[in-house]
Amino acid sequence: MAISLAATPPMGWNSWNMFGSQINEAAIRETADAIAALGLRELGYNYVVIDDCWSHKGGRDSNGDLIADPEKFPHGIKALADYVHERGLKLGIYSDAADRTCAGYPGSYGFEEQDAQLWAGWGIDFLKYDYCNAPTDQATALERYASMGAALRKTGRECLFSLCEWGGRSPHLWGRAVGGHMWRVTGDIFDSWVSIWVAVDQPYYGVGIDVALDVAADLAPYGGPGGWNDLDMLVVGLKGKGHIAGAGLSWLEYQTHMSLWCMASLMIGCDLRTLDQESAALLMNLEVIAVNQDTLGIPARRVKQAGHCEVWRKPLADGSVAVALINRGSSGNDVVVRASEIGLLDRPKRVRNLWTQHDCHDVAGELTQRVQPHETILLKLTQP
Ligand code: GLA
């Protein structure tokens, strides 16, 4: 059966990393305009997702319907969906499988069908469904996500279902079965190379890029067409700004972050209205995005670890392979890759550096590249 939703990893933008609770319809409209004006839409970034804090904190209306916060969204969500659709984009919304969301707004537990119908009527195309304030066992999580998955299907409207229980209950094993198209595999990413553990009542919070790489490596085999591991929204472009904490990354670290997230979903998290050129270059490299959106849909696997350096390999639909050479250490290092380690033969192959978009020297059996601390070199190797 052809997969209609998430055949390749979902791409878009989400409000949380930058705006937190400070969202409103003007910011969402301006973001949709920026996505269109910058050419991000043509690259595939097509979901605009409103995260937590969009609804009336006081509760539902007399019919039990969720209400958009009248101050933040005076024209309502339907009008916003129309605006986003007119620009060739899709609108996402957020809720939680309990009485309250993570930020304390009304959740959807017990209102699954009613909320799904309401969102379908508004023209919602994507639901991020969080898990704060819900029982911690796996069976309950499965039940609650299945219930929302069924409610979404019942509306008859196509809606991408994004599960967000942070990986604690192994959603990679059951996400597809409950109707999910992507599932978070870590806690909240922060704009930091190392993890910042913050004392809050959430199981995982303040995950650094370095830690997320290991989770991605372990779970790579579970992602594929129709269901993807979600490493959380990108921090590219934040540079220490925005709602989530973190000192920001160096350019090489942002490049490593983008290189490895290309193996999963790409949801931008920065303020696109003021996107700087350096970040735009990372988010908008056509050849890098092509690796992410490759129709074979096989996430990259880590095939080699040598000291602090790693080699990741992602086979592509045209028979070539994308290879990431990562240096997680603190001094520059030569990374050696042998053809057999990445599933190629000892024959000459064309090597293209995807970040610089330049062909490098042809190699036969072995390739050596100098990789700077926290840098990732992304190559495409084609064997004629
Ligand atoms: C959780 C999620 C975040 C974000 C916030 C909103 O922490 O993991 O991605 O949605 O809730 O409150």
mmCIF file of N, CA, C and O in Angstrom, residues 23-29 50 54 66-84 91 93 121-123:
data_model
loop_
_atom_site.group_PDB
_atom_site.id
_atom_site.type_symbol
_atom_site.label_atom_id
_atom_site.label_comp_id
_atom_site.label_asym_id
_atom_site.label_seq_id
_atom_site.Cartn_x
_atom_site.Cartn_y
_atom_site.Cartn_z
ATOM 1 N N ILE A 23 3.284 32.885 22.023
ATOM 2 C CA ILE A 23 2.890 32.776 20.610
ATOM 3 C C ILE A 23 1.636 33.594 20.362
ATOM 4 O O ILE A 23 0.844 33.831 21.281
ATOM 5 N N ASN A 24 1.423 33.958 19.135
ATOM 6 C CA ASN A 24 0.174 34.624 18.753
ATOM 7 C C ASN A 24 0.012 34.493 17.244
ATOM 8 O O ASN A 24 0.919 34.032 16.553
ATOM 9 N N GLU A 25 -1.150 34.884 16.770
ATOM 10 C CA GLU A 25 -1.426 34.636 15.347
ATOM 11 C C GLU A 25 -0.522 35.444 14.427
ATOM 12 O O GLU A 25 -0.182 34.985 13.335
ATOM 13 N N ALA A 26 -0.094 36.625 14.860
ATOM 14 C CA ALA A 26 0.785 37.428 14.001
ATOM 15 C C ALA A 26 2.108 36.687 13.789
ATOM 16 O O ALA A 26 2.615 36.600 12.663
ATOM 17 N N ALA A 27 2.657 36.129 14.865
ATOM 18 C CA ALA A 27 3.939 35.418 14.748
ATOM 19 C C ALA A 27 3.810 34.211 13.828
ATOM 20 O O ALA A 27 4.713 33.922 13.027
ATOM 21 N N ILE A 28 2.694 33.505 13.933
ATOM 22 C CA ILE A 28 2.515 32.317 13.089
ATOM 23 C C ILE A 28 2.330 32.739 11.624
ATOM 24 O O ILE A 28 2.923 32.143 10.715
ATOM 25 N N ARG A 29 1.536 33.783 11.416
ATOM 26 C CA ARG A 29 1.347 34.267 10.036
ATOM 27 C C ARG A 29 2.672 34.731 9.444
ATOM 28 O O ARG A 29 3.015 34.411 8.306
ATOM 29 N N ILE A 50 1.871 24.907 15.701
ATOM 30 C CA ILE A 50 1.699 25.709 16.917
ATOM 31 C C ILE A 50 1.821 24.743 18.092
ATOM 32 O O ILE A 50 1.019 23.819 18.226
ATOM 33 N N TRP A 54 -1.569 27.515 23.132
ATOM 34 C CA TRP A 54 -2.414 28.219 22.163
ATOM 35 C C TRP A 54 -3.845 28.366 22.653
ATOM 36 O O TRP A 54 -4.594 29.210 22.163
ATOM 37 N N LEU A 66 -12.485 22.936 23.015
ATOM 38 C CA LEU A 66 -11.309 23.760 23.291
ATOM 39 C C LEU A 66 -11.521 25.130 22.644
ATOM 40 O O LEU A 66 -12.151 25.228 21.589
ATOM 41 N N ILE A 67 -10.980 26.164 23.282
ATOM 42 C CA ILE A 67 -11.109 27.508 22.717
ATOM 43 C C ILE A 67 -9.692 28.054 22.519
ATOM 44 O O ILE A 67 -8.842 27.931 23.396
ATOM 45 N N ALA A 68 -9.471 28.693 21.379
ATOM 46 C CA ALA A 68 -8.183 29.361 21.177
ATOM 47 C C ALA A 68 -8.128 30.571 22.099
ATOM 48 O O ALA A 68 -9.146 31.240 22.311
ATOM 49 N N ASP A 69 -6.969 30.837 22.678
ATOM 50 C CA ASP A 69 -6.827 32.018 23.544
ATOM 51 C C ASP A 69 -7.232 33.264 22.746
ATOM 52 O O ASP A 69 -6.616 33.565 21.713
ATOM 53 N N PRO A 70 -8.263 33.989 23.202
ATOM 54 C CA PRO A 70 -8.776 35.110 22.388
ATOM 55 C C PRO A 70 -7.789 36.266 22.268
ATOM 56 O O PRO A 70 -7.887 37.057 21.330
ATOM 57 N N GLU A 71 -6.865 36.356 23.199
ATOM 58 C CA GLU A 71 -5.877 37.442 23.071
ATOM 59 C C GLU A 71 -4.761 37.078 22.095
ATOM 60 O O GLU A 71 -4.310 37.905 21.307
ATOM 61 N N LYS A 72 -4.326 35.814 22.161
ATOM 62 C CA LYS A 72 -3.236 35.392 21.268
ATOM 63 C C LYS A 72 -3.740 35.151 19.842
ATOM 64 O O LYS A 72 -3.032 35.408 18.876
ATOM 65 N N PHE A 73 -4.945 34.608 19.740
ATOM 66 C CA PHE A 73 -5.481 34.237 18.414
ATOM 67 C C PHE A 73 -6.876 34.839 18.239
ATOM 68 O O PHE A 73 -7.879 34.116 18.186
ATOM 69 N N PRO A 74 -6.990 36.169 18.174
ATOM 70 C CA PRO A 74 -8.311 36.802 18.115
ATOM 71 C C PRO A 74 -9.175 36.358 16.929
ATOM 72 O O PRO A 74 -10.393 36.376 17.024
ATOM 73 N N HIS A 75 -8.547 35.935 15.839
ATOM 74 C CA HIS A 75 -9.344 35.499 14.686
ATOM 75 C C HIS A 75 -9.579 33.990 14.674
ATOM 76 O O HIS A 75 -10.162 33.459 13.722
ATOM 77 N N GLY A 76 -9.098 33.314 15.692
ATOM 78 C CA GLY A 76 -9.331 31.868 15.787
ATOM 79 C C GLY A 76 -8.374 31.060 14.910
ATOM 80 O O GLY A 76 -7.678 31.587 14.041
ATOM 81 N N ILE A 77 -8.361 29.758 15.164
ATOM 82 C CA ILE A 77 -7.391 28.889 14.484
ATOM 83 C C ILE A 77 -7.826 28.583 13.051
ATOM 84 O O ILE A 77 -6.993 28.404 12.170
ATOM 85 N N LYS A 78 -9.129 28.558 12.814
ATOM 86 C CA LYS A 78 -9.574 28.245 11.442
ATOM 87 C C LYS A 78 -9.076 29.309 10.459
ATOM 88 O O LYS A 78 -8.582 28.979 9.372
ATOM 89 N N ALA A 79 -9.186 30.570 10.868
ATOM 90 C CA ALA A 79 -8.723 31.655 9.992
ATOM 91 C C ALA A 79 -7.211 31.532 9.748
ATOM 92 O O ALA A 79 -6.717 31.776 8.651
ATOM 93 N N LEU A 80 -6.510 31.121 10.782
ATOM 94 C CA LEU A 80 -5.060 30.955 10.664
ATOM 95 C C LEU A 80 -4.733 29.790 9.720
ATOM 96 O O LEU A 80 -3.814 29.875 8.892
ATOM 97 N N ALA A 81 -5.515 28.708 9.853
ATOM 98 C CA ALA A 81 -5.309 27.550 8.955
ATOM 99 C C ALA A 81 -5.536 27.975 7.510
ATOM 100 O O ALA A 81 -4.766 27.617 6.614
ATOM 101 N N ASP A 82 -6.580 28.783 7.286
ATOM 102 C CA ASP A 82 -6.853 29.260 5.919
ATOM 103 C C ASP A 82 -5.653 30.051 5.393
ATOM 104 O O ASP A 82 -5.220 29.874 4.264
ATOM 105 N N TYR A 83 -5.125 30.926 6.256
ATOM 106 C CA TYR A 83 -3.989 31.768 5.864
ATOM 107 C C TYR A 83 -2.781 30.905 5.489
ATOM 108 O O TYR A 83 -2.133 31.108 4.459
ATOM 109 N N VAL A 84 -2.517 29.906 6.320
ATOM 110 C CA VAL A 84 -1.362 29.019 6.096
ATOM 111 C C VAL A 84 -1.579 28.181 4.820
ATOM 112 O O VAL A 84 -0.676 28.027 3.998
ATOM 113 N N LEU A 91 -1.010 23.347 8.579
ATOM 114 C CA LEU A 91 -0.987 23.835 9.964
ATOM 115 C C LEU A 91 -1.049 22.682 10.957
ATOM 116 O O LEU A 91 -1.856 21.760 10.816
ATOM 117 N N ILE A 93 -1.122 21.527 15.245
ATOM 118 C CA ILE A 93 -1.513 21.996 16.566
ATOM 119 C C ILE A 93 -1.013 20.993 17.599
ATOM 120 O O ILE A 93 -0.481 19.946 17.249
ATOM 121 N N GLY A 121 -12.314 20.240 11.592
ATOM 122 C CA GLY A 121 -13.165 21.330 11.117
ATOM 123 C C GLY A 121 -12.369 22.617 10.903
ATOM 124 O O GLY A 121 -12.697 23.423 10.030
ATOM 125 N N TRP A 122 -11.340 22.794 11.696
ATOM 126 C CA TRP A 122 -10.491 23.984 11.543
ATOM 127 C C TRP A 122 -9.519 23.851 10.357
ATOM 128 O O TRP A 122 -8.912 24.823 9.935
ATOM 129 N N GLY A 123 -9.325 22.603 9.903
ATOM 130 C CA GLY A 123 -8.374 22.386 8.806
ATOM 131 C C GLY A 123 -6.969 22.058 9.297
ATOM 132 O O GLY A 123 -5.978 22.318 8.614
#
